[in-house]
CSV table of C-alpha atoms in Angstrom, one decimal:
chain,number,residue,atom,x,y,z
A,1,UNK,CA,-0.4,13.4,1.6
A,2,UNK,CA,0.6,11.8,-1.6
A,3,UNK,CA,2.8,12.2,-4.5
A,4,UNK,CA,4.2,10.3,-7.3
A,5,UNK,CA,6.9,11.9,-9.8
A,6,UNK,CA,8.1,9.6,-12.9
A,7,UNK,CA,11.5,9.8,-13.6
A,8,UNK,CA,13.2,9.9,-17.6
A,9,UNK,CA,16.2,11.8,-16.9
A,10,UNK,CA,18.4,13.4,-14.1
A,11,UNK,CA,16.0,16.6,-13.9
A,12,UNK,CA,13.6,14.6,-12.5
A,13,UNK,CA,16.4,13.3,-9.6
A,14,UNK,CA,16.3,17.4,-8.1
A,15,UNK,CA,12.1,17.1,-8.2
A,16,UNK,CA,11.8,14.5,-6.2
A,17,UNK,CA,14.4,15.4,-3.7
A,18,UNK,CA,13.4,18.8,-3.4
A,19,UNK,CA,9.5,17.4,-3.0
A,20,UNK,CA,10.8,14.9,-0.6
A,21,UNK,CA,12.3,17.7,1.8
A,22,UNK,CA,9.2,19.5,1.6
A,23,UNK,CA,7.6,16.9,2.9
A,24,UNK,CA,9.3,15.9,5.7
A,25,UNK,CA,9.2,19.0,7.0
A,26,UNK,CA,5.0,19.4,6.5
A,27,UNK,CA,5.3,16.3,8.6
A,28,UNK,CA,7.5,17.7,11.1
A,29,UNK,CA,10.4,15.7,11.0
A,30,UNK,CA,13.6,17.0,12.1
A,31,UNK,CA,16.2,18.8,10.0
A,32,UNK,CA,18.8,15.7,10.1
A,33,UNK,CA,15.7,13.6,9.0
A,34,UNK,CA,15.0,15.7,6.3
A,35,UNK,CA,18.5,15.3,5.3
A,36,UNK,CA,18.6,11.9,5.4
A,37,UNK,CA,15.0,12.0,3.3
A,38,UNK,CA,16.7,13.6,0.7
A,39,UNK,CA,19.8,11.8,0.5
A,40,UNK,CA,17.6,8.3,0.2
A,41,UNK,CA,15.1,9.8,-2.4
A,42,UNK,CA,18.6,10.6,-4.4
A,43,UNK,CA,20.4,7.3,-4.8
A,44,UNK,CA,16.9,5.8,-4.6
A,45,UNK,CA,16.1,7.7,-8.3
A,46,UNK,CA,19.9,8.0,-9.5
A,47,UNK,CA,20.0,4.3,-9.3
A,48,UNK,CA,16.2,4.0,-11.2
A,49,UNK,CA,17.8,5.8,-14.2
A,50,UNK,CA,21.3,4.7,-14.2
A,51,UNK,CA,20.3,0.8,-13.9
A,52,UNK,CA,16.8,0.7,-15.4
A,53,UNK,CA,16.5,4.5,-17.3
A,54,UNK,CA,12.7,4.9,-15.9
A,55,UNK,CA,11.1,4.1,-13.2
A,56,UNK,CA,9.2,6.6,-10.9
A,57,UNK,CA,9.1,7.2,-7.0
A,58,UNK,CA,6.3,7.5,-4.9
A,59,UNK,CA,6.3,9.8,-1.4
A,60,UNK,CA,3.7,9.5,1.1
A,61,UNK,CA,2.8,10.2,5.0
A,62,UNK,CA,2.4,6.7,6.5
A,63,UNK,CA,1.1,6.2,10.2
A,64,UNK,CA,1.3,2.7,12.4
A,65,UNK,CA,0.2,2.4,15.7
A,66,UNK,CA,2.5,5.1,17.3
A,67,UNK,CA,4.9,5.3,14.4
A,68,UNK,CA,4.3,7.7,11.3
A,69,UNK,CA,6.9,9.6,9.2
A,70,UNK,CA,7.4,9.9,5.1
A,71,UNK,CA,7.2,6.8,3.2
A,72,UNK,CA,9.4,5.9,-0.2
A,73,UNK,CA,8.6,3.9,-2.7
A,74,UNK,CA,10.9,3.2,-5.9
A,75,UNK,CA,10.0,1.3,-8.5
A,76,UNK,CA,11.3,0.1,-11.6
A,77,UNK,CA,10.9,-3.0,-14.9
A,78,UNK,CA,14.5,-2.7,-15.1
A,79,UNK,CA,17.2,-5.7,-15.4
A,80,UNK,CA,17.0,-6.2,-11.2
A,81,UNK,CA,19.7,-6.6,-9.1
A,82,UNK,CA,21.8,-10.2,-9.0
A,83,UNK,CA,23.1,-10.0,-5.9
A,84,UNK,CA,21.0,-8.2,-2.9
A,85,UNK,CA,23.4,-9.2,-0.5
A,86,UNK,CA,26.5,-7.5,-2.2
A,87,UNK,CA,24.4,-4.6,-3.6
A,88,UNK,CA,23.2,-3.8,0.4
A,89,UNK,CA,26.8,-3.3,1.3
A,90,UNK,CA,28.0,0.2,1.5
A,91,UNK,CA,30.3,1.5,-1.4
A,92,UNK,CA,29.2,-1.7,-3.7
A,93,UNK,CA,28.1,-0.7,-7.1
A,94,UNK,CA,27.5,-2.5,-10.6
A,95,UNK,CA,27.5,1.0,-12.5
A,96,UNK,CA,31.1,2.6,-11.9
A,97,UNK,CA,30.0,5.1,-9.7
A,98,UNK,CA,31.0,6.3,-6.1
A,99,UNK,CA,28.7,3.4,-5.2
A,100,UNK,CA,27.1,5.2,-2.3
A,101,UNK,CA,23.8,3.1,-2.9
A,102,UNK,CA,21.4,0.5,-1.5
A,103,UNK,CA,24.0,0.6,1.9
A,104,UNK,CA,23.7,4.1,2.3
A,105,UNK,CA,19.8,4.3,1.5
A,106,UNK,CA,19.3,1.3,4.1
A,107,UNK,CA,21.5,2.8,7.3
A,108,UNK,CA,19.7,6.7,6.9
A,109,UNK,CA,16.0,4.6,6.6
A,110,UNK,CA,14.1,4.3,9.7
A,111,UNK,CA,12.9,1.3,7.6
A,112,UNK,CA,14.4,-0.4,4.7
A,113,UNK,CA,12.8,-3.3,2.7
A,114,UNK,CA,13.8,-4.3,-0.7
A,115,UNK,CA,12.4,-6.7,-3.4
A,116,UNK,CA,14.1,-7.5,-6.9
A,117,UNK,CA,13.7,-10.4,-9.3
A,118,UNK,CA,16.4,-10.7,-12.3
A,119,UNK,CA,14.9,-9.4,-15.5
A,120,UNK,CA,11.8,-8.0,-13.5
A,121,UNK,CA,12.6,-4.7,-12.0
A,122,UNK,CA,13.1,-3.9,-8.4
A,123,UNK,CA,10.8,-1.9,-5.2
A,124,UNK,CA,12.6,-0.5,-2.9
A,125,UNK,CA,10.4,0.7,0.0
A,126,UNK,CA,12.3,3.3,3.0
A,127,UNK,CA,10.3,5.0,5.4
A,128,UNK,CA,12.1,7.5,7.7
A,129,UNK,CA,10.6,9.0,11.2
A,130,UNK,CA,11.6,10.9,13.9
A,131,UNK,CA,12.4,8.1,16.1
A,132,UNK,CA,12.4,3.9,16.1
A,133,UNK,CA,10.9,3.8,19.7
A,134,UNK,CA,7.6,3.0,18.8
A,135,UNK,CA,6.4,-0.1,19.9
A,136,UNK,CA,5.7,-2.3,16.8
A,137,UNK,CA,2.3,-2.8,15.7
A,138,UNK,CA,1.1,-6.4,15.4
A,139,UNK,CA,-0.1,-5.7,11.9
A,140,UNK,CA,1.5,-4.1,9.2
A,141,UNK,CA,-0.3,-2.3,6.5
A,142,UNK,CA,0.6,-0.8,2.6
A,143,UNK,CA,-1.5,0.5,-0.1
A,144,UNK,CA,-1.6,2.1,-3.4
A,145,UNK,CA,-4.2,3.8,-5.6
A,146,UNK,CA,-4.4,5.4,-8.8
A,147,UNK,CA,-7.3,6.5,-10.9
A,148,UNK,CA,-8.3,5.9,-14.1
A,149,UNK,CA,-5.3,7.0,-16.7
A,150,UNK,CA,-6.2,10.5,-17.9
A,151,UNK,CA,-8.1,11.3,-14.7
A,152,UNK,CA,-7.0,13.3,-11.3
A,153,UNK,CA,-9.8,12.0,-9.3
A,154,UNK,CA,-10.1,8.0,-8.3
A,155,UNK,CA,-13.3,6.6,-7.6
A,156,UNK,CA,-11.8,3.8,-5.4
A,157,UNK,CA,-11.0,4.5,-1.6
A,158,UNK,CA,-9.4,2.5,1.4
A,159,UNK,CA,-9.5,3.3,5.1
A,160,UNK,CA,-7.6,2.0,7.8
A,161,UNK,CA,-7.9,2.0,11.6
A,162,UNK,CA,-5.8,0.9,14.2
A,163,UNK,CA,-7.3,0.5,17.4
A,164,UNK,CA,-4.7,-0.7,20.7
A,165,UNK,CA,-3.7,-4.3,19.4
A,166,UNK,CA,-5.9,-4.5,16.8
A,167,UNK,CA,-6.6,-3.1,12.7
A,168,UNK,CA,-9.2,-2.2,11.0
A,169,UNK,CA,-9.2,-2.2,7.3
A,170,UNK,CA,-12.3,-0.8,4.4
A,171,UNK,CA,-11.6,-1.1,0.9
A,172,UNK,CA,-14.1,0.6,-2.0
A,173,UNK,CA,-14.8,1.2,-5.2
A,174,UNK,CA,-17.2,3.7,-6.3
A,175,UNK,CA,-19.5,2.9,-9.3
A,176,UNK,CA,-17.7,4.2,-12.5
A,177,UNK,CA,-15.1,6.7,-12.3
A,178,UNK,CA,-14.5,10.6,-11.2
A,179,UNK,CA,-16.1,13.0,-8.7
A,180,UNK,CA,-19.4,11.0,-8.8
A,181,UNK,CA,-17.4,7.4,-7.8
A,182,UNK,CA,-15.1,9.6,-5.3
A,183,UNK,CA,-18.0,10.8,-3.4
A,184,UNK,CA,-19.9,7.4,-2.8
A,185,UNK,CA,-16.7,6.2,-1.7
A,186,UNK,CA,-15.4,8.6,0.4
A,187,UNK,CA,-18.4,9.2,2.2
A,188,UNK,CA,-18.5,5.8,2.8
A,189,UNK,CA,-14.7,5.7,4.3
A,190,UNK,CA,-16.3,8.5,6.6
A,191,UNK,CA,-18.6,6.0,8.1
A,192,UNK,CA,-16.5,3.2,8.4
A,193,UNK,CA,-13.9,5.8,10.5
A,194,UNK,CA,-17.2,6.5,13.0
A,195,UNK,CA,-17.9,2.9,13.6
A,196,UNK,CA,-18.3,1.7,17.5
A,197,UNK,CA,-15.3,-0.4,19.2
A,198,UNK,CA,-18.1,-3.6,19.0
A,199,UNK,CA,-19.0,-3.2,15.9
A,200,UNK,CA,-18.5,-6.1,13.0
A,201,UNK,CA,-17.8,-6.0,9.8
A,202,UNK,CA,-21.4,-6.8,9.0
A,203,UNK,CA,-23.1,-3.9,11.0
A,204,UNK,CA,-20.1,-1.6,9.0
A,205,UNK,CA,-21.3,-2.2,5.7
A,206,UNK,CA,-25.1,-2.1,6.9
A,207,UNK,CA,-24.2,1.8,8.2
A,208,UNK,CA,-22.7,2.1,5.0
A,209,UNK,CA,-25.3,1.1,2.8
A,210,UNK,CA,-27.3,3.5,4.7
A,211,UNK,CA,-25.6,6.2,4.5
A,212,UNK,CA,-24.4,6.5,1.2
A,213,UNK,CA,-28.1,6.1,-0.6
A,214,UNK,CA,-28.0,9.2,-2.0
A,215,UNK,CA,-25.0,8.5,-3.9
A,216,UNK,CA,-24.2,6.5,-7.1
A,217,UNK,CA,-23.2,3.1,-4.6
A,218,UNK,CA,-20.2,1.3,-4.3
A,219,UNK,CA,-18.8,-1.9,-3.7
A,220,UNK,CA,-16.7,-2.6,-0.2
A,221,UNK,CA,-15.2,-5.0,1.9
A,222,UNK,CA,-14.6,-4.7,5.4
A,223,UNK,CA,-11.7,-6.5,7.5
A,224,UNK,CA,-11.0,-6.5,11.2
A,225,UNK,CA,-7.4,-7.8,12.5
A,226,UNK,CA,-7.4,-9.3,16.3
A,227,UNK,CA,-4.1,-9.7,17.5
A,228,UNK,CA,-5.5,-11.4,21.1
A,229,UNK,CA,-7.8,-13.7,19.3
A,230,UNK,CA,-5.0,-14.4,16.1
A,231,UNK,CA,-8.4,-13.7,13.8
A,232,UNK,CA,-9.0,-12.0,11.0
A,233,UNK,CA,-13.2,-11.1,10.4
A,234,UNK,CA,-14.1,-10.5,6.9
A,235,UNK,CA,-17.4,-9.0,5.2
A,236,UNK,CA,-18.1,-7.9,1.3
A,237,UNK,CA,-20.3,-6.4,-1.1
A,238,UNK,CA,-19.7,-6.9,-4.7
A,239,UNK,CA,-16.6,-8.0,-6.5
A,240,UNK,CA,-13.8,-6.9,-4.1
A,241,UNK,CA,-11.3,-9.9,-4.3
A,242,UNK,CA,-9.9,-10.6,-1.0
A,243,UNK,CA,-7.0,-13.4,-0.1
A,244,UNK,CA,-5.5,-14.5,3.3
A,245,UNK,CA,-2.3,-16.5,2.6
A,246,UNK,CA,-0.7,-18.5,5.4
A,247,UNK,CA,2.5,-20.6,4.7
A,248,UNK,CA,1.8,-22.4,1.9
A,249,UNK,CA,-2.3,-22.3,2.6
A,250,UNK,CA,-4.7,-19.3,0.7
A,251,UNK,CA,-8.0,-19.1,1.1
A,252,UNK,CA,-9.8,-17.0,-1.4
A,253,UNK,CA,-12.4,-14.6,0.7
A,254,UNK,CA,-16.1,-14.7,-0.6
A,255,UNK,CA,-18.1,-11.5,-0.9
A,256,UNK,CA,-22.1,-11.0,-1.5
A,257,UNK,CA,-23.4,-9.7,-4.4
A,258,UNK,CA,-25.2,-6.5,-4.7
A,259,UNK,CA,-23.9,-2.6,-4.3
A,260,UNK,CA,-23.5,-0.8,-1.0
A,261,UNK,CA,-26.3,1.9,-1.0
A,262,UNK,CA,-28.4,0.2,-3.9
A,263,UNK,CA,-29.2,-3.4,-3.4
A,264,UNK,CA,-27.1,-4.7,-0.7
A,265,UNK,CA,-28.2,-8.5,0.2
A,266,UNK,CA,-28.0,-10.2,3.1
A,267,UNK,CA,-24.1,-10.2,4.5
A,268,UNK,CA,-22.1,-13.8,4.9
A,269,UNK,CA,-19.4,-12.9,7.3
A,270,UNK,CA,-16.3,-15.1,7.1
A,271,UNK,CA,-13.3,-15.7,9.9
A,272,UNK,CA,-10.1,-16.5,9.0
A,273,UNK,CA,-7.5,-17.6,11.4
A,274,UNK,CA,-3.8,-15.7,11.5
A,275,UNK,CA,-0.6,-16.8,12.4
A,276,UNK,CA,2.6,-14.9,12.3
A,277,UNK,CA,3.2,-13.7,8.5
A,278,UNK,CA,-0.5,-14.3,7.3
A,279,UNK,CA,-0.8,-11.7,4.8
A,280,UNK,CA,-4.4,-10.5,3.5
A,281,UNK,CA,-4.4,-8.7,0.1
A,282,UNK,CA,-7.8,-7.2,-1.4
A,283,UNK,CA,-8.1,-5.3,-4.6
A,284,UNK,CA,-10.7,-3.3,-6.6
A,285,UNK,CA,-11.3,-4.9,-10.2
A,286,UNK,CA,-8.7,-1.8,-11.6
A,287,UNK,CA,-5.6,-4.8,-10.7
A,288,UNK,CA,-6.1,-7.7,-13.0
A,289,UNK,CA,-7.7,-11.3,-11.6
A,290,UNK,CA,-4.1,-12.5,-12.9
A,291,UNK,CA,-1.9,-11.0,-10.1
A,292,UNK,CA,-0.9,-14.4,-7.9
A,293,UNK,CA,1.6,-14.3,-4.8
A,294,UNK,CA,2.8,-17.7,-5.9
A,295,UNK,CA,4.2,-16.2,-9.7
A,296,UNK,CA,6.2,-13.5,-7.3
A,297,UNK,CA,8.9,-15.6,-5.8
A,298,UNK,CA,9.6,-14.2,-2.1
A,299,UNK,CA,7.3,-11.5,-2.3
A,300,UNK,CA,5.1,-12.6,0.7
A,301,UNK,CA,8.0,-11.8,3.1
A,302,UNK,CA,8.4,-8.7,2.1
A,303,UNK,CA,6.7,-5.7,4.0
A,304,UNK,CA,3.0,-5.2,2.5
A,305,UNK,CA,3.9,-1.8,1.5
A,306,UNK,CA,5.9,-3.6,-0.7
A,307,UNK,CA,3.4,-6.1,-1.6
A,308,UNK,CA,0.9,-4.0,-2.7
A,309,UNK,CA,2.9,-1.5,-4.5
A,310,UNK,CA,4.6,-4.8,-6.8
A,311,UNK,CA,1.0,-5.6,-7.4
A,312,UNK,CA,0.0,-2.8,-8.2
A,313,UNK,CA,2.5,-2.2,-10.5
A,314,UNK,CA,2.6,-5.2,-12.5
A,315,UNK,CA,-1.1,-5.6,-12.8
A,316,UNK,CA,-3.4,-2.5,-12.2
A,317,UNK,CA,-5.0,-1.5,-15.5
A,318,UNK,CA,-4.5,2.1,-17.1
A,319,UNK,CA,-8.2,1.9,-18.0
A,320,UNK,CA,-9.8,1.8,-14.6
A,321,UNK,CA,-8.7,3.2,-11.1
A,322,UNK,CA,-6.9,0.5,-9.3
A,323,UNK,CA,-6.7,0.5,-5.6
A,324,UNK,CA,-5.2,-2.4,-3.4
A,325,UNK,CA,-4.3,-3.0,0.4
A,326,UNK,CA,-2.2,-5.7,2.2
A,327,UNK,CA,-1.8,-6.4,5.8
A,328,UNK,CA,0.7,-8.7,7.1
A,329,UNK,CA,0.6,-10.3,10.5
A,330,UNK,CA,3.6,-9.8,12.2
């Protein structure tokens, strides 16, 4: 459950609340949280348009370990905000207003997280759920996809599984675009959800590759997270680019060539070790090769959702779909 609504002028500030609320309550959150979705999905656009005057917020169903509820994402190439600090406090506001703003977002969020740089634009990510008592989840997870501009179907896919203490992560993109690229891709997300507790990322992609041969092929990577061993496993197919950046350490993940369900080659499995804040980010070729953590000052402590939704924006490319994940070790 997914939507995204762009916002040019205050009408749009009523769509995304009212799409917000309905939201909530498909994914059964209470009537006080649907409140407090709507209120933060209100100063969340009213400040997009009254500090940048475009911008566009995304809504989604998100799910970790034991914790799921709606997900917000605002974002914006506006001026950014100066000073976070002062901006997080309630009643503060730049614009003359009643100043409601980032305080009042942050304290009716189950989860608050925001990233601005001065001249840049600002994400602001809020997730709200029925409770906070669910035990945190070693590894934290965002996404985004889009398809190609002009098109309602996107070829790329990602699947995610979380399984006790660990995470399991699939990232593909169908060849070329459309209905054809969505069904190699999301029969292939099918598969990796059926795979056995001690499987590998190897054997994934070999399931894979069998099973999606009557299909147009795809490209994929394959990640498993292991929060006992601090290990990250890590198998590829084609030209998924995959990272793992530690401190100041990244090491650039190395996939074989070939297509998944055409002419897969032999698999070279790699293993990476984690520590706390390793962050692994893999995108299909719809996000530039320009993107770079490093030219995003601070962006690697933020949540991934985060992460990958700043990415995404900056570089995905209107002429292909554009999918990326990111999963932080916390």
């Amino acid at each position: 459950m997914e939507a995204t609504l762009s916002l040019t002028d205050k009408s749009g500030v009523a769509d995304v609340r009212r799409r917000a609320i309905h939201m909530a309550h498909a994914l059964g959150l209470s009537e006080k949280r649907q409140a407090d979705a709507a209120l933060v999905v209100t100063e969340a656009a009213t400040n997009i348009l009254k500090y940048a005057g475009q911008g566009q917020v995304t809504l989604r169903n998100y799910q970790e370990g034991a914790a799921q509820g709606l997900e917000v994402i605002a974002l914006d190439r506006g001026p950014g905000i100066t000073n976070l600090t002062s901006a997080r406090t309630d009643g503060f506001s730049t614009g003359g207003s009643l100043g409601a703003g980032l305080g009042t977002i942050e304290r009716h969020s189950t989860l608050f997280d925001i990233y601005s740089v001065t001249g840049c634009g600002t994400a602001l990510l809020a997730r709200i759920a029925n409770s906070c008592d669910a035990a945190a989840h070693p590894f934290e997870v965002g996404a985004r996809s889009t398809p190609k501009l002009g098109q309602d179907i996107c070829g790329d896919a990602f699947g995610i599984r979380h399984t006790g203490n660990g995470l399991w992560i699939a990232l593909l993109d169908g060849l070329g675009h459309g209905p054809l690229a969505a069904e190699a891709s999301n029969r292939a997300v099918g598969i990796f959800q059926q795979a056995g507790i001690n499987d590998t990322p190897a054997d994934v992609l070999r399931a894979v590759h069998q099973g999606i041969k009557t299909t147009r092929g795809a490209v994929m990577a394959v990640a498993m997270f292991n929060a006992d061993k601090a290990l990250m496993s890590f198998a590829g197919v084609g030209n998924i680019v995959g990272i793992v950046a530690s401190g100041n350490d990244t090491q650039h993940l190395i996939s074989t060539d070939g297509t998944v369900g055409y002419n897969m080659r032999t698999v070279r499995p790699s293993e990476v070790p984690l520590t706390r804040g390793s962050v692994f980010v893999a995108t299909t070729d719809g996000l530039s090769t320009r993107w770079n953590l490093n030219r995003h000052p601070g962006l690697v402590d933020r949540h991934p959702s985060l992460i990958a939704n700043v990415l995404h924006r900056d570089f995905a490319r209107d002429t292909d779909d554009a999918t990326i994940v990111v999963v932080k070790a916390s």
